[in-house]
Amino acid sequence: MNREMDKFLRPMESIDRGIINAFKMLGMPVARLALCVVFFWFGILKVVGASPANQLVTDLFNASMPSFINMGVDQFIFCLGLYEMAIGIAFLVPRLERLAIFLLLPHLFVTAAPLALLKTITWQSVFIPTLEGQYIIKNLLIIATAVGVAAHLEPLHHRATRRR
C-alpha cells in the first residue's frame, strides 16, 4: 500500500513544489501591484470626484474634523485621494515600501474611524456590518498584505553594511 501511495505522491510532490516555488517568486510582486492598484484606483476616484466613498468621507469629515482645520470637505477628499495615490505608487516603486507603510498607518486609522464614529452608517446591529462597514473591514486584508510586504524588507543596517 505504501509503494502505491508513493507512486502517486512523488509526481504530486514535484508539482506541488513547483507551484509553491512559483508562488514564492510571484508573491511579493503581486502583493505590491495589488496594493498599488487598490490605493491608486481608489485615490484617483476621489481626485476626480467619482468615488462611491465620498459620502462616507464627507460624513466622517463632518463628524470628526476640528473646527480649526481650515479646509473644506471637497479639498479634504481631493487631498485624501492624492495621499492614497502616493501610497499606491510607493508600494510599487522598489525601496519606497517603508514610505508606503509609514503613509499607510495613519490612513488605516482614519479609514477605520467610521466603525466607531459613524455607527449608524457602518453597522446594522452588533457584528453585522452594513455594506459601508464591510468596505472598511476588508482593510484587514490590506493590513495583512502590507505586513507581508514589510516582512520581506531587508533591515536598514543590513543594506548599509552590504554597500561598503
CSV table of C-alpha atoms in Angstrom, one decimal:
chain,number,residue,atom,x,y,z
A,1,MET,CA,0.0,0.0,0.0
A,2,ASN,CA,2.8,2.4,0.8
A,3,ARG,CA,4.5,1.8,-2.5
A,4,GLU,CA,1.3,2.5,-4.4
A,5,MET,CA,0.8,5.7,-2.5
A,6,ASP,CA,4.5,6.7,-3.1
A,7,LYS,CA,4.0,6.2,-6.8
A,8,PHE,CA,1.1,8.6,-6.7
A,9,LEU,CA,2.5,11.1,-4.3
A,10,ARG,CA,6.0,11.5,-5.9
A,11,PRO,CA,4.8,13.2,-9.0
A,12,MET,CA,2.3,15.3,-7.0
A,13,GLU,CA,5.1,16.4,-4.7
A,14,SER,CA,7.1,17.6,-7.6
A,15,ILE,CA,4.1,19.6,-9.0
A,16,ASP,CA,3.4,20.9,-5.5
A,17,ARG,CA,7.0,22.1,-5.1
A,18,GLY,CA,6.9,23.8,-8.5
A,19,ILE,CA,3.7,25.6,-7.7
A,20,ILE,CA,5.0,26.7,-4.3
A,21,ASN,CA,8.3,28.0,-5.8
A,22,ALA,CA,6.3,29.9,-8.5
A,23,PHE,CA,4.2,31.5,-5.8
A,24,LYS,CA,7.3,32.4,-3.8
A,25,MET,CA,8.6,34.2,-6.9
A,26,LEU,CA,5.3,35.9,-7.7
A,27,GLY,CA,4.1,36.6,-4.2
A,28,MET,CA,5.8,39.9,-3.5
A,29,PRO,CA,5.4,41.5,-6.9
A,30,VAL,CA,1.7,40.5,-7.0
A,31,ALA,CA,1.1,41.8,-3.4
A,32,ARG,CA,2.9,45.1,-4.2
A,33,LEU,CA,1.0,45.5,-7.5
A,34,ALA,CA,-2.4,44.7,-5.8
A,35,LEU,CA,-1.7,47.3,-3.1
A,36,CYS,CA,-0.7,49.9,-5.8
A,37,VAL,CA,-3.8,49.2,-7.9
A,38,VAL,CA,-6.2,49.5,-4.9
A,39,PHE,CA,-4.8,52.6,-3.5
A,40,PHE,CA,-4.1,54.4,-6.8
A,41,TRP,CA,-7.5,53.5,-8.2
A,42,PHE,CA,-9.5,54.4,-5.1
A,43,GLY,CA,-7.4,57.6,-4.8
A,44,ILE,CA,-7.9,58.8,-8.4
A,45,LEU,CA,-11.6,58.2,-8.0
A,46,LYS,CA,-11.6,60.7,-5.1
A,47,VAL,CA,-9.4,63.2,-7.0
A,48,VAL,CA,-11.9,63.3,-10.0
A,49,GLY,CA,-14.9,63.3,-7.6
A,50,ALA,CA,-16.3,59.9,-8.7
A,51,SER,CA,-15.7,57.8,-5.6
A,52,PRO,CA,-18.6,56.0,-4.1
A,53,ALA,CA,-16.9,56.5,-0.7
A,54,ASN,CA,-17.1,60.3,-1.0
A,55,GLN,CA,-20.3,60.5,1.1
A,56,LEU,CA,-18.8,58.3,3.8
A,57,VAL,CA,-15.7,60.5,3.8
A,58,THR,CA,-17.9,63.6,4.0
A,59,ASP,CA,-19.9,62.2,6.9
A,60,LEU,CA,-16.6,61.3,8.7
A,61,PHE,CA,-15.2,64.8,8.0
A,62,ASN,CA,-18.3,66.5,9.4
A,63,ALA,CA,-18.3,64.2,12.5
A,64,SER,CA,-14.6,64.4,13.4
A,65,MET,CA,-12.7,67.4,11.9
A,66,PRO,CA,-11.8,70.0,14.4
A,67,SER,CA,-13.2,73.5,13.6
A,68,PHE,CA,-9.7,75.0,13.4
A,69,ILE,CA,-8.9,72.9,10.3
A,70,ASN,CA,-9.3,75.5,7.5
A,71,MET,CA,-10.2,73.1,4.8
A,72,GLY,CA,-13.5,72.2,3.1
A,73,VAL,CA,-14.6,68.7,2.7
A,74,ASP,CA,-14.0,68.8,-1.1
A,75,GLN,CA,-10.4,69.8,-0.5
A,76,PHE,CA,-10.0,67.1,2.1
A,77,ILE,CA,-11.4,64.4,-0.3
A,78,PHE,CA,-9.1,65.7,-3.0
A,79,CYS,CA,-6.0,65.6,-0.7
A,80,LEU,CA,-7.0,62.2,0.6
A,81,GLY,CA,-7.2,60.9,-3.0
A,82,LEU,CA,-3.7,62.3,-3.7
A,83,TYR,CA,-2.5,60.7,-0.4
A,84,GLU,CA,-3.9,57.3,-1.5
A,85,MET,CA,-2.3,57.6,-4.9
A,86,ALA,CA,1.0,58.3,-3.2
A,87,ILE,CA,0.6,55.2,-1.1
A,88,GLY,CA,-0.1,53.1,-4.2
A,89,ILE,CA,2.9,54.4,-6.1
A,90,ALA,CA,5.2,53.9,-3.1
A,91,PHE,CA,4.2,50.3,-2.8
A,92,LEU,CA,5.1,49.8,-6.5
A,93,VAL,CA,8.4,51.6,-6.6
A,94,PRO,CA,11.3,49.5,-5.2
A,95,ARG,CA,12.8,50.9,-2.0
A,96,LEU,CA,9.8,53.0,-1.2
A,97,GLU,CA,7.9,50.3,0.6
A,98,ARG,CA,8.9,51.7,4.0
A,99,LEU,CA,7.4,55.1,3.0
A,100,ALA,CA,4.3,53.3,1.8
A,101,ILE,CA,3.9,51.5,5.1
A,102,PHE,CA,4.6,54.8,7.0
A,103,LEU,CA,1.8,56.5,5.0
A,104,LEU,CA,-0.5,53.5,5.3
A,105,LEU,CA,-0.7,53.5,9.1
A,106,PRO,CA,-2.5,56.9,9.6
A,107,HIS,CA,-4.6,56.2,6.6
A,108,LEU,CA,-5.9,52.9,8.0
A,109,PHE,CA,-6.6,54.6,11.3
A,110,VAL,CA,-8.7,57.3,9.6
A,111,THR,CA,-10.5,54.8,7.3
A,112,ALA,CA,-11.4,52.6,10.3
A,113,ALA,CA,-12.8,55.6,12.3
A,114,PRO,CA,-16.3,55.4,10.9
A,115,LEU,CA,-16.7,52.0,12.6
A,116,ALA,CA,-16.6,53.9,15.9
A,117,LEU,CA,-17.8,57.4,14.9
A,118,LEU,CA,-20.5,56.6,12.3
A,119,LYS,CA,-22.1,53.5,13.8
A,120,THR,CA,-25.5,54.1,12.2
A,121,ILE,CA,-23.8,54.1,8.8
A,122,THR,CA,-21.4,51.2,9.3
A,123,TRP,CA,-23.4,48.7,11.5
A,124,GLN,CA,-26.9,47.2,11.1
A,125,SER,CA,-26.5,45.6,14.5
A,126,VAL,CA,-23.9,44.0,16.7
A,127,PHE,CA,-21.4,42.1,14.4
A,128,ILE,CA,-23.5,42.8,11.3
A,129,PRO,CA,-21.8,45.5,9.2
A,130,THR,CA,-23.6,47.4,6.5
A,131,LEU,CA,-22.1,47.5,3.0
A,132,GLU,CA,-20.0,50.5,4.1
A,133,GLY,CA,-18.9,48.6,7.2
A,134,GLN,CA,-17.8,45.7,5.1
A,135,TYR,CA,-15.9,48.0,2.8
A,136,ILE,CA,-14.0,49.2,5.9
A,137,ILE,CA,-13.5,45.8,7.5
A,138,LYS,CA,-11.9,44.5,4.2
A,139,ASN,CA,-9.0,46.8,5.1
A,140,LEU,CA,-7.8,43.9,7.3
A,141,LEU,CA,-6.7,42.3,4.0
A,142,ILE,CA,-4.7,45.4,3.1
A,143,ILE,CA,-3.1,45.3,6.5
A,144,ALA,CA,-2.2,41.6,6.1
A,145,THR,CA,-0.8,42.2,2.6
A,146,ALA,CA,1.3,45.2,3.8
A,147,VAL,CA,2.6,43.2,6.7
A,148,GLY,CA,3.7,40.5,4.2
A,149,VAL,CA,5.5,43.1,2.1
A,150,ALA,CA,7.1,44.6,5.2
A,151,ALA,CA,8.2,41.1,6.4
A,152,HIS,CA,10.3,40.8,3.2
A,153,LEU,CA,12.2,44.1,3.5
A,154,GLU,CA,15.9,44.0,4.4
A,155,PRO,CA,16.8,45.6,7.7
A,156,LEU,CA,18.2,49.1,7.2
A,157,HIS,CA,21.5,48.2,8.9
A,158,HIS,CA,21.9,45.2,6.6
A,159,ARG,CA,21.6,47.4,3.5
A,160,ALA,CA,24.1,49.9,4.8
A,161,THR,CA,26.6,47.1,5.7
A,162,ARG,CA,26.2,45.5,2.2
A,163,ARG,CA,27.0,48.7,0.4
A,164,ARG,CA,30.5,49.0,1.9
